[in-house]
Every structure is written in C-alpha cells, then in structure tokens.
Coordinates of N, CA and C in Angstrom, one line a residue:
Chain A
X1 N 20.3 -11.7 -5.2 CA 19.7 -10.5 -5.8 C 18.8 -9.7 -4.8
X2 N 18.4 -8.6 -5.3 CA 17.5 -7.8 -4.4 C 16.2 -8.5 -4.2
X3 N 15.7 -8.5 -2.9 CA 14.4 -9.1 -2.6 C 13.5 -8.1 -1.8
X4 N 12.3 -8.2 -2.2 CA 11.3 -7.4 -1.5 C 10.3 -8.3 -0.9
X5 N 10.0 -8.2 0.3 CA 9.1 -9.0 1.1 C 7.8 -8.2 1.4
X6 N 6.7 -8.9 1.1 CA 5.5 -8.2 1.4 C 4.6 -9.1 2.3
X7 N 3.9 -8.5 3.2 CA 3.1 -9.2 4.2 C 1.9 -8.4 4.7
X8 N 0.7 -9.1 4.7 CA 0.4 -10.5 4.4 C 0.3 -10.8 3.0
X9 N 0.2 -12.1 2.6 CA 0.0 -12.5 1.3 C -1.5 -12.4 0.9
X10 N -2.3 -12.5 1.8 CA -3.8 -12.4 1.6 C -4.4 -12.0 2.9
X11 N -5.5 -11.3 2.8 CA -6.2 -10.8 4.0 C -7.6 -10.6 3.7
X12 N -8.6 -11.0 4.6 CA -10.0 -10.8 4.5 C -10.4 -10.0 5.7
X13 N -11.1 -8.9 5.3 CA -11.6 -8.1 6.5 C -13.0 -7.6 6.2
X14 N -13.6 -7.2 7.3 CA -14.9 -6.7 7.2 C -15.0 -5.2 6.8
X15 N -16.0 -4.9 6.1 CA -16.2 -3.5 5.6 C -16.2 -2.6 6.8
X16 N -15.4 -1.5 6.7 CA -15.3 -0.5 7.8 C -14.0 -0.6 8.5
X17 N -13.3 -1.7 8.5 CA -12.1 -2.0 9.3 C -10.9 -1.5 8.4
X18 N -9.8 -1.4 9.1 CA -8.6 -1.0 8.4 C -7.6 -2.2 8.3
X19 N -6.8 -2.1 7.2 CA -5.8 -3.2 7.0 C -4.5 -2.6 6.7
X20 N -3.4 -3.1 7.3 CA -2.1 -2.7 7.1 C -1.3 -3.7 6.3
X21 N -0.6 -3.2 5.3 CA 0.2 -4.1 4.5 C 1.6 -3.6 4.6
X22 N 2.5 -4.5 4.8 CA 4.0 -4.1 5.0 C 4.8 -4.6 3.7
X23 N 5.8 -3.7 3.4 CA 6.7 -4.0 2.3 C 8.1 -3.7 2.8
X24 N 8.9 -4.7 2.8 CA 10.3 -4.6 3.2 C 11.3 -5.0 2.1
X25 N 12.4 -4.2 2.1 CA 13.5 -4.5 1.2 C 14.5 -5.3 2.1
X26 N 14.8 -6.5 1.7 CA 15.5 -7.4 2.6 C 17.0 -7.3 2.6
X27 N 17.5 -7.0 1.5 CA 19.0 -6.9 1.4 C 19.5 -5.6 0.8
X28 N 18.7 -4.6 0.8 CA 19.1 -3.3 0.3 C 18.3 -2.2 0.9
X29 N 18.8 -1.0 0.8 CA 18.0 0.1 1.4 C 17.3 0.8 0.2
X30 N 16.0 1.1 0.5 CA 15.2 1.7 -0.6 C 14.6 3.0 0.0
X31 N 15.1 4.1 -0.5 CA 14.6 5.4 -0.1 C 13.3 5.6 -0.8
X32 N 13.0 4.9 -1.8 CA 11.7 5.1 -2.6 C 11.1 3.7 -2.8
X33 N 9.8 3.6 -2.4 CA 9.1 2.4 -2.8 C 7.8 2.8 -3.5
X34 N 7.3 1.9 -4.2 CA 6.1 2.2 -4.9 C 4.9 1.2 -4.6
X35 N 3.7 1.7 -4.5 CA 2.6 0.9 -4.3 C 1.7 0.8 -5.5
X36 N 1.3 -0.4 -6.0 CA 0.5 -0.6 -7.1 C -0.7 -1.3 -6.7
X37 N -1.7 -1.1 -7.5 CA -2.9 -1.9 -7.3 C -3.3 -2.6 -8.7
X38 N -3.8 -3.8 -8.5 CA -4.1 -4.6 -9.7 C -5.5 -5.2 -9.5
X39 N -6.5 -4.8 -10.4 CA -7.8 -5.5 -10.3 C -7.7 -6.7 -11.2
X40 N -8.6 -7.6 -11.0 CA -8.5 -8.9 -11.7 C -8.5 -8.7 -13.2
X41 N -7.6 -9.3 -13.8 CA -7.3 -9.4 -15.3 C -7.0 -8.0 -15.9
X42 N -6.5 -7.1 -15.0 CA -6.1 -5.8 -15.4 C -4.6 -5.6 -15.1
X43 N -4.1 -4.5 -15.6 CA -2.7 -4.1 -15.4 C -2.4 -3.6 -14.1
X44 N -1.2 -3.3 -13.7 CA -0.8 -2.7 -12.5 C -1.0 -1.2 -12.6
X45 N -1.6 -0.5 -11.7 CA -1.8 0.9 -11.7 C -1.1 1.4 -10.5
X46 N -0.2 2.4 -10.7 CA 0.5 3.0 -9.6 C -0.4 3.8 -8.8
X47 N -0.3 3.5 -7.4 CA -1.1 4.3 -6.5 C -0.3 5.5 -6.0
X48 N 0.9 5.2 -5.5 CA 1.6 6.2 -4.8 C 3.1 5.9 -4.7
X49 N 3.9 6.9 -4.5 CA 5.3 6.7 -4.4 C 5.6 7.0 -2.9
X50 N 6.3 6.1 -2.2 CA 6.5 6.2 -0.9 C 7.9 6.7 -0.6
X51 N 8.2 7.8 0.0 CA 9.5 8.4 0.2 C 9.9 8.3 1.7
X52 N 11.1 7.7 1.9 CA 11.6 7.6 3.3 C 11.7 8.9 3.9
X53 N 11.1 9.1 5.1 CA 11.2 10.3 5.9 C 10.4 11.5 5.4
X54 N 9.6 11.3 4.3 CA 8.7 12.4 3.9 C 7.4 11.9 3.5
X55 N 6.5 12.8 3.1 CA 5.2 12.4 2.6 C 5.2 11.6 1.3
X56 N 4.2 10.7 1.2 CA 4.1 10.0 0.0 C 3.5 10.9 -1.1
X57 N 3.8 10.5 -2.4 CA 3.2 11.2 -3.5 C 2.2 10.4 -4.1
X58 N 1.0 10.8 -4.2 CA -0.1 10.0 -4.7 C -0.5 10.3 -6.1
X59 N -0.9 9.3 -6.8 CA -1.3 9.5 -8.2 C -2.7 10.1 -8.2
X60 N -3.0 10.7 -9.3 CA -4.3 11.4 -9.5 C -5.4 10.4 -9.3
X61 N -6.4 10.8 -8.5 CA -7.5 9.9 -8.2 C -7.4 8.9 -7.1
X62 N -6.3 8.9 -6.5 CA -6.0 8.1 -5.3 C -6.2 8.9 -4.0
X63 N -7.1 8.4 -3.1 CA -7.4 9.2 -1.9 C -6.3 9.0 -0.9
X64 N -5.6 10.0 -0.5 CA -4.5 9.9 0.4 C -4.9 9.6 1.8
X65 N -6.1 10.0 2.1 CA -6.7 9.8 3.5 C -7.2 8.4 3.6
X66 N -7.5 7.7 2.5 CA -7.9 6.4 2.6 C -6.8 5.4 2.5
X67 N -5.8 5.7 1.7 CA -4.6 4.8 1.6 C -3.4 5.5 2.2
X68 N -3.2 5.2 3.5 CA -2.2 5.9 4.3 C -0.8 5.2 4.1
X69 N 0.2 6.0 3.7 CA 1.5 5.3 3.4 C 2.5 5.9 4.4
X70 N 3.2 5.0 5.1 CA 4.3 5.4 6.0 C 5.6 4.8 5.6
X71 N 6.6 5.5 5.4 CA 7.9 5.0 5.0 C 8.9 5.4 6.1
X72 N 8.9 4.8 7.3 CA 9.6 5.2 8.4 C 11.0 4.9 8.4
X73 N 11.4 3.9 7.6 CA 12.8 3.5 7.6 C 13.2 3.2 6.2
X74 N 14.5 3.0 6.0 CA 15.0 2.7 4.6 C 14.7 1.3 4.1
X75 N 14.1 0.5 5.0 CA 13.8 -0.9 4.5 C 12.3 -1.2 4.7
X76 N 11.5 -0.3 5.1 CA 10.1 -0.6 5.4 C 9.1 0.5 5.0
X77 N 8.1 0.1 4.2 CA 7.0 1.0 3.8 C 5.7 0.3 4.2
X78 N 4.8 1.0 4.7 CA 3.4 0.4 5.0 C 2.4 1.1 4.3
X79 N 1.4 0.3 3.8 CA 0.2 0.9 3.2 C -1.0 0.5 4.1
X80 N -1.8 1.4 4.6 CA -2.9 1.1 5.4 C -4.2 1.5 4.7
X81 N -5.0 0.6 4.4 CA -6.3 0.8 3.7 C -7.3 1.1 4.8
X82 N -7.8 2.3 5.0 CA -8.6 2.7 6.1 C -10.1 2.6 5.7
X83 N -10.9 2.2 6.7 CA -12.3 2.1 6.4 C -12.6 1.4 5.1
X84 N -12.1 0.2 5.0 CA -12.1 -0.6 3.8 C -13.6 -0.9 3.3
X85 N -13.8 -0.8 2.1 CA -15.1 -1.2 1.5 C -14.9 -2.3 0.4
X86 N -15.9 -3.0 0.1 CA -15.8 -4.1 -0.9 C -15.1 -3.6 -2.2
X87 N -15.3 -2.4 -2.6 CA -14.6 -2.0 -3.9 C -13.1 -1.8 -3.7
X88 N -12.6 -1.9 -2.5 CA -11.2 -1.8 -2.3 C -10.6 -3.1 -2.4
X89 N -11.4 -4.2 -2.6 CA -10.9 -5.6 -2.8 C -10.0 -5.5 -4.0
X90 N -8.8 -5.9 -3.9 CA -7.9 -5.9 -5.0 C -6.6 -6.6 -4.7
X91 N -5.7 -6.6 -5.6 CA -4.3 -7.1 -5.4 C -3.4 -6.0 -5.2
X92 N -2.7 -5.8 -4.1 CA -1.9 -4.7 -3.8 C -0.4 -5.2 -3.9
X93 N 0.4 -4.5 -4.6 CA 1.8 -5.0 -4.7 C 2.7 -3.8 -4.6
X94 N 3.8 -4.0 -3.8 CA 4.8 -3.0 -3.7 C 6.1 -3.3 -4.5
X95 N 6.9 -2.3 -4.7 CA 8.1 -2.5 -5.4 C 9.2 -1.5 -4.9
X96 N 10.4 -1.8 -5.2 CA 11.5 -1.0 -4.8 C 12.6 -1.2 -5.9
X97 N 13.4 -0.1 -6.1 CA 14.5 -0.3 -7.1 C 15.6 -1.0 -6.5
X98 N 16.1 -2.0 -7.2 CA 17.1 -2.9 -6.6 C 18.6 -2.4 -6.8
X99 N 18.8 -1.3 -7.3 CA 20.2 -0.8 -7.4 C 20.2 0.7 -7.7
X100 N 21.4 1.2 -7.9 CA 21.5 2.6 -8.0 C 21.8 3.0 -9.5
X101 N 22.0 2.0 -10.4 CA 22.2 2.4 -11.8 C 20.9 2.6 -12.5
X102 N 21.0 3.3 -13.6 CA 19.8 3.7 -14.3 C 19.0 2.5 -14.9
X103 N 19.7 1.4 -15.1 CA 19.0 0.2 -15.6 C 18.6 -0.8 -14.6
X104 N 18.7 -0.4 -13.3 CA 18.3 -1.3 -12.2 C 16.8 -1.5 -12.3
X105 N 16.3 -2.7 -12.3 CA 14.8 -2.9 -12.4 C 14.2 -2.7 -11.0
X106 N 12.9 -2.5 -11.1 CA 12.1 -2.5 -9.8 C 11.9 -4.0 -9.5
X107 N 12.1 -4.2 -8.2 CA 11.8 -5.6 -7.7 C 10.5 -5.5 -6.9
X108 N 9.7 -6.5 -7.1 CA 8.3 -6.5 -6.5 C 8.2 -7.5 -5.4
X109 N 7.4 -7.1 -4.5 CA 6.9 -8.1 -3.4 C 6.0 -9.1 -4.1
X110 N 5.6 -10.1 -3.3 CA 4.7 -11.1 -3.9 C 3.2 -10.7 -3.9
X111 N 3.0 -9.5 -3.3 CA 1.6 -8.9 -3.4 C 0.7 -9.4 -2.2
X112 N -0.3 -8.6 -2.0 CA -1.3 -8.9 -1.0 C -2.7 -8.9 -1.6
X113 N -3.4 -10.0 -1.5 CA -4.8 -10.0 -2.0 C -5.7 -9.6 -0.9
X114 N -6.4 -8.5 -1.1 CA -7.3 -8.0 -0.1 C -8.7 -8.3 -0.5
X115 N -9.5 -8.9 0.4 CA -10.9 -9.1 0.1 C -11.6 -8.4 1.3
X116 N -12.5 -7.6 0.9 CA -13.3 -6.8 1.9 C -14.8 -7.4 1.8
X117 N -15.3 -7.9 2.9 CA -16.6 -8.5 2.9 C -17.7 -7.5 3.4
Chain B
X1 N -3.6 9.3 -24.5 CA -3.1 8.2 -25.2 C -2.3 7.2 -24.3
X2 N -2.5 5.9 -24.7 CA -1.8 4.9 -23.9 C -0.3 5.1 -24.1
X3 N 0.5 5.0 -23.0 CA 1.9 5.1 -23.1 C 2.5 3.7 -23.5
X4 N 1.9 2.7 -23.0 CA 2.4 1.3 -23.3 C 1.1 0.5 -23.9
X5 N 1.4 0.0 -25.1 CA 0.3 -0.8 -25.7 C 0.7 -2.2 -26.0
X6 N -0.1 -3.1 -25.5 CA 0.1 -4.6 -25.8 C -1.2 -5.0 -26.5
X7 N -1.1 -5.3 -27.7 CA -2.2 -5.6 -28.5 C -2.8 -7.1 -28.4
X8 N -2.0 -7.9 -27.8 CA -2.3 -9.3 -27.8 C -2.9 -9.7 -26.4
X9 N -4.2 -9.8 -26.2 CA -4.7 -10.1 -24.8 C -4.3 -11.5 -24.4
X10 N -4.2 -12.4 -25.4 CA -3.8 -13.8 -25.1 C -3.2 -14.5 -26.3
X11 N -2.3 -15.4 -26.0 CA -1.6 -16.2 -27.0 C -1.5 -17.6 -26.6
X12 N -1.6 -18.5 -27.6 CA -1.4 -19.9 -27.3 C -0.3 -20.3 -28.2
X13 N 0.7 -21.0 -27.6 CA 1.9 -21.4 -28.4 C 2.3 -22.8 -28.0
X14 N 2.6 -23.6 -29.0 CA 3.1 -24.9 -28.8 C 4.4 -25.0 -28.1
X15 N 4.6 -25.9 -27.2 CA 5.8 -26.1 -26.4 C 7.0 -26.2 -27.4
X16 N 8.1 -25.6 -27.0 CA 9.4 -25.6 -27.8 C 9.4 -24.6 -28.9
X17 N 8.3 -24.0 -29.2 CA 8.3 -23.0 -30.3 C 8.7 -21.6 -29.7
X18 N 9.1 -20.8 -30.6 CA 9.5 -19.4 -30.2 C 8.2 -18.6 -30.2
X19 N 8.1 -17.6 -29.4 CA 7.0 -16.7 -29.3 C 7.4 -15.2 -29.2
X20 N 6.7 -14.4 -29.9 CA 6.9 -12.9 -29.8 C 5.7 -12.2 -29.2
X21 N 6.0 -11.5 -28.1 CA 4.9 -10.7 -27.5 C 5.2 -9.2 -27.9
X22 N 4.1 -8.6 -28.4 CA 4.3 -7.2 -28.9 C 4.2 -6.2 -27.8
X23 N 4.9 -5.1 -28.0 CA 4.8 -3.9 -27.1 C 5.2 -2.8 -27.9
X24 N 4.3 -1.7 -27.9 CA 4.7 -0.4 -28.5 C 4.5 0.6 -27.4
X25 N 5.2 1.7 -27.5 CA 5.2 2.7 -26.5 C 5.2 4.1 -27.1
X26 N 4.8 5.0 -26.3 CA 4.7 6.4 -26.7 C 5.4 7.3 -25.7
X27 N 6.4 8.0 -26.1 CA 7.0 9.0 -25.2 C 7.7 10.0 -26.0
X28 N 7.9 11.1 -25.4 CA 8.6 12.2 -26.1 C 10.0 12.4 -25.5
X29 N 10.2 11.6 -24.4 CA 11.6 11.7 -23.8 C 12.6 11.0 -24.7
X30 N 13.9 11.5 -24.6 CA 15.0 10.9 -25.3 C 15.6 9.8 -24.5
X31 N 15.5 9.9 -23.2 CA 16.0 8.9 -22.3 C 14.9 8.1 -21.6
X32 N 14.9 6.8 -21.8 CA 13.8 6.1 -21.2 C 14.3 4.6 -21.2
X33 N 13.6 3.8 -20.4 CA 13.9 2.4 -20.2 C 12.7 1.5 -20.5
X34 N 12.9 0.4 -21.0 CA 11.8 -0.6 -21.2 C 12.0 -1.9 -20.5
X35 N 11.0 -2.4 -19.9 CA 11.2 -3.6 -19.1 C 10.1 -4.6 -19.5
X36 N 10.4 -5.8 -19.3 CA 9.4 -6.8 -19.4 C 9.3 -7.6 -18.0
X37 N 8.1 -7.9 -17.6 CA 7.9 -8.6 -16.4 C 7.0 -9.8 -16.7
X38 N 7.2 -10.8 -15.9 CA 6.3 -12.0 -16.0 C 5.6 -12.2 -14.7
X39 N 4.2 -12.4 -14.8 CA 3.4 -12.6 -13.6 C 2.7 -13.9 -13.7
X40 N 3.2 -14.9 -12.9 CA 2.5 -16.2 -12.9 C 1.2 -16.1 -12.1
X41 N 0.5 -17.1 -12.0 CA -0.8 -17.1 -11.4 C -0.7 -16.8 -9.9
X42 N 0.5 -17.0 -9.3 CA 0.7 -16.7 -7.9 C 0.8 -15.2 -7.7
X43 N 0.9 -14.4 -8.7 CA 0.8 -13.0 -8.5 C 2.2 -12.2 -8.5
X44 N 3.3 -12.9 -8.2 CA 4.5 -12.1 -8.1 C 4.9 -11.6 -9.5
X45 N 5.7 -10.5 -9.4 CA 6.2 -9.9 -10.6 C 7.6 -10.2 -10.8
X46 N 8.0 -10.9 -11.9 CA 9.3 -11.4 -12.0 C 10.0 -10.6 -13.2
X47 N 11.0 -9.9 -12.9 CA 11.8 -9.1 -13.9 C 12.4 -10.0 -14.9
X48 N 12.2 -9.7 -16.2 CA 12.8 -10.6 -17.2 C 14.0 -9.9 -18.0
X49 N 13.8 -8.7 -18.4 CA 14.8 -8.1 -19.3 C 14.6 -6.6 -19.4
X50 N 15.7 -5.9 -19.7 CA 15.7 -4.4 -19.8 C 16.3 -3.9 -21.1
X51 N 15.8 -2.9 -21.6 CA 16.4 -2.2 -22.8 C 16.4 -0.7 -22.5
X52 N 17.5 -0.1 -22.6 CA 17.6 1.3 -22.5 C 17.5 2.0 -23.9
X53 N 17.0 3.2 -23.9 CA 16.8 3.9 -25.1 C 18.0 4.2 -25.9
X54 N 19.2 4.2 -25.2 CA 20.4 4.5 -25.9 C 21.2 3.2 -26.2
X55 N 20.6 2.1 -25.8 CA 21.4 0.8 -26.0 C 21.3 0.5 -27.5
X56 N 22.5 0.3 -28.1 CA 22.4 0.0 -29.5 C 22.1 -1.5 -29.8
X57 N 22.5 -2.4 -28.9 CA 22.3 -3.8 -29.1 C 21.0 -4.2 -28.4
X58 N 20.3 -5.1 -29.1 CA 19.1 -5.6 -28.5 C 19.5 -6.5 -27.2
X59 N 18.7 -6.3 -26.1 CA 19.0 -6.9 -24.9 C 18.7 -8.5 -25.0
X60 N 19.5 -9.3 -24.4 CA 19.2 -10.7 -24.3 C 19.5 -11.2 -22.9
X61 N 18.6 -12.1 -22.4 CA 18.8 -12.7 -21.1 C 18.4 -14.2 -21.2
X62 N 19.4 -15.1 -21.5 CA 19.0 -16.4 -21.7 C 18.0 -16.7 -22.8
X63 N 16.8 -17.2 -22.5 CA 15.9 -17.5 -23.6 C 15.1 -16.3 -24.0
X64 N 15.3 -15.2 -23.3 CA 14.5 -13.9 -23.5 C 15.4 -13.0 -24.3
X65 N 14.9 -12.4 -25.3 CA 15.5 -11.3 -26.1 C 14.4 -10.2 -26.4
X66 N 15.0 -9.1 -26.6 CA 14.1 -7.9 -26.8 C 14.4 -7.4 -28.2
X67 N 13.4 -7.3 -29.1 CA 13.5 -6.8 -30.4 C 13.2 -5.4 -30.3
X68 N 14.2 -4.5 -30.2 CA 14.0 -3.1 -30.0 C 14.1 -2.3 -31.3
X69 N 13.0 -1.7 -31.7 CA 13.0 -0.9 -32.9 C 12.6 0.5 -32.5
X70 N 13.6 1.3 -32.3 CA 13.4 2.6 -31.7 C 12.6 3.5 -32.6
X71 N 12.8 3.5 -33.9 CA 12.1 4.4 -34.8 C 10.6 4.0 -34.8
X72 N 10.3 2.8 -34.6 CA 8.9 2.3 -34.6 C 8.3 2.3 -33.3
X73 N 9.2 2.6 -32.2 CA 8.7 2.7 -30.9 C 8.1 1.3 -30.5
X74 N 8.9 0.3 -30.7 CA 8.4 -1.0 -30.4 C 9.5 -1.8 -29.6
X75 N 9.1 -2.6 -28.7 CA 10.0 -3.4 -27.8 C 9.4 -4.8 -27.6
X76 N 9.4 -5.5 -28.6 CA 8.9 -6.9 -28.5 C 9.7 -7.9 -27.7
X77 N 9.1 -8.7 -27.0 CA 9.8 -9.7 -26.2 C 9.7 -11.0 -27.0
X78 N 10.9 -11.6 -27.2 CA 10.9 -13.0 -27.9 C 11.4 -14.0 -26.9
X79 N 10.6 -15.0 -26.8 CA 11.0 -16.1 -25.9 C 11.3 -17.3 -26.9
X80 N 12.4 -17.8 -26.7 CA 12.8 -19.0 -27.6 C 12.6 -20.3 -26.9
X81 N 12.3 -21.3 -27.7 CA 12.1 -22.6 -27.1 C 11.2 -22.6 -25.9
X82 N 10.0 -22.2 -26.0 CA 9.0 -22.1 -24.9 C 8.9 -23.3 -24.1
X83 N 8.6 -23.1 -22.8 CA 8.5 -24.2 -21.9 C 7.1 -24.0 -21.3
X84 N 6.5 -25.1 -20.7 CA 5.3 -25.1 -20.0 C 5.3 -24.0 -18.9
X85 N 6.4 -23.9 -18.2 CA 6.6 -22.9 -17.1 C 6.5 -21.5 -17.6
X86 N 6.5 -21.2 -18.9 CA 6.4 -19.9 -19.4 C 5.0 -19.4 -19.4
X87 N 4.0 -20.3 -19.1 CA 2.6 -19.8 -19.2 C 2.4 -18.8 -18.0
X88 N 2.0 -17.6 -18.3 CA 1.8 -16.6 -17.4 C 1.4 -15.3 -18.1
X89 N 1.1 -14.3 -17.3 CA 0.9 -12.9 -17.8 C 2.2 -12.2 -18.1
X90 N 2.4 -11.5 -19.1 CA 3.6 -10.8 -19.4 C 3.2 -9.3 -19.6
X91 N 4.0 -8.5 -18.9 CA 3.8 -7.1 -18.9 C 5.0 -6.3 -19.4
X92 N 4.7 -5.4 -20.4 CA 5.7 -4.5 -20.8 C 5.6 -3.2 -20.0
X93 N 6.7 -2.6 -19.7 CA 6.6 -1.4 -18.8 C 7.7 -0.4 -19.3
X94 N 7.5 0.9 -19.1 CA 8.4 1.9 -19.4 C 8.7 2.8 -18.3
X95 N 10.0 3.2 -18.1 CA 10.3 4.3 -17.2 C 10.8 5.4 -18.0
X96 N 10.2 6.6 -17.9 CA 10.6 7.8 -18.7 C 11.5 8.5 -17.8
X97 N 12.5 9.1 -18.4 CA 13.5 10.0 -17.7 C 14.2 9.3 -16.6
X98 N 15.5 9.1 -16.7 CA 16.2 8.2 -15.7 C 16.1 8.7 -14.3
X99 N 15.8 10.0 -14.1 CA 15.6 10.5 -12.7 C 14.3 10.1 -12.1
X100 N 13.4 9.5 -12.9 CA 12.1 9.2 -12.5 C 12.0 7.6 -12.4
X101 N 11.7 7.1 -11.2 CA 11.7 5.7 -11.1 C 10.3 5.0 -11.3
X102 N 9.3 5.8 -11.7 CA 8.0 5.2 -11.9 C 7.9 4.4 -13.1
X103 N 7.2 3.3 -13.0 CA 7.0 2.4 -14.2 C 5.5 2.6 -14.6
X104 N 5.4 2.7 -15.9 CA 4.0 2.6 -16.5 C 3.9 1.2 -17.3
X105 N 2.8 0.5 -16.9 CA 2.6 -0.8 -17.4 C 1.6 -0.9 -18.5
X106 N 1.8 -1.8 -19.4 CA 0.8 -2.1 -20.5 C -0.3 -3.0 -19.9
X107 N -1.2 -3.4 -20.7 CA -2.4 -4.2 -20.2 C -2.0 -5.7 -20.1
X108 N -0.9 -6.1 -20.6 CA -0.5 -7.5 -20.5 C -0.9 -8.4 -21.5
X109 N -0.2 -9.5 -21.7 CA -0.5 -10.6 -22.6 C -0.5 -11.9 -21.8
X110 N -1.6 -12.6 -21.9 CA -1.6 -13.9 -21.2 C -1.1 -15.0 -22.2
X111 N 0.0 -15.6 -21.9 CA 0.6 -16.6 -22.7 C 0.4 -18.0 -22.1
X112 N -0.1 -18.8 -23.0 CA -0.4 -20.2 -22.6 C 0.4 -21.1 -23.5
X113 N 1.3 -21.9 -22.9 CA 2.1 -22.9 -23.7 C 1.4 -24.2 -23.6
X114 N 1.2 -24.7 -24.8 CA 0.5 -26.0 -25.0 C 1.4 -27.2 -25.2
X115 N 1.3 -28.2 -24.4 CA 2.2 -29.3 -24.4 C 2.0 -30.1 -25.7

C-alpha cells in the first residue's frame, strides 16, 4: 500500500535555529501533500497544503514566513521551521493521498516530534 | 461551529467486548467523505475505514464497521471483539467536496482496553 516516510522522527533544537522536516511518498507520486501540527492531547490541525511546483497554501493563522514549505518534486515536500521558539515545540505530521479515487484515504508519515529548548 | 464532534474524551472497555466510538459532523455539502484513523502512542496515523456520503451500505473493514446515519449526521465507529492492541487515540475526520483533499479532524477519543 501507499507509504509516506517522514524524517526525522524527533529533533531537539535550540531557540533561534531552523529545522527542516522531510516528507516523502515512497511508492506513489503526490502532487499535493499536507502538513499538520498536533499539540499534546489535542487533535491534528492543518497548517498548510503543499503543492508540487507552486506555492503552498497556508491555513488562517499560520505564518508562511515561519513555516517554509517546499514541494520540489512529486515525491518530496519539506517543512522548515525557521527561527524556532519553544512554543513551536509540537508533533508535526505530513500526509499525502494514496490514490486517485475519491475514497482514497490520506496516508500519514510517522510524524516528527520537535522540541525547542 | 465544530465540523467534527467526538464527545467521548476517553473510554475504558473490557477485552473482547465491542465498543462504539461516537462521531457527529456538520456540513452543508452533499458530497463528502468520513474517515476514521487510529493513533497509537508512537504517533503514527493509521487509516481504518472510510464512508462516502452516497454510500448506501455501512462500511466494514475486518473488526471495524461504521454506523452511518446520514440524517442524524453521525458516523460512529464500531470495533468488535476488542483487543489490547486497540488501545489508542481514535480520530474521526471529514473531507468535504470530493475535489478538496483536506481533512478536518475531531478532537479524538482515547480508548483503553482492559485485560
């Protein structure tokens, strides 16, 4: 079945530094990928839609200059958290649609746990 | 208004019993899809089952079935013969308009299976 790989699984960084998270679709091409953020004991909140070859679409309240998204190929999207602060500590998870039919589910990566000290 | 509502923050169920996780949704679209995902403590999101708004039959996938009541806008997940490995967070999600791939998630239900 469709597999989405996300790297790294966890990262600790110092405040003010930038962190890049990769999301790859391993056995299918994904023109669209999605980035979600999940705070502890809360639900997944969509941050942005990553579109291959074009600019990402950000949800209301998400700073596009802070969360840089690049979707340079049909199998790779990256999320860069720039000038990270402790409040950016969260679980970031990407997803991509696993097929072309209307009932194809979104397949998720294993997520990245970011801790900013 | 919440688009997806899961009213059960946590549930405890005896092993081998069936369990129903509630989900209600709110949409004005005629075409939409409803999904259930399982999130174990490791964090991964595992797709369980899908129900389309035009599907007349309730979806089933192994021990999972979806009790879809369109008029009441509910899509409850039923897990039969629960197992210890079923302990996890369960999220109901909706995709409105088949041309839109975005999912809106509920707040989740933490299910704990008791041996």
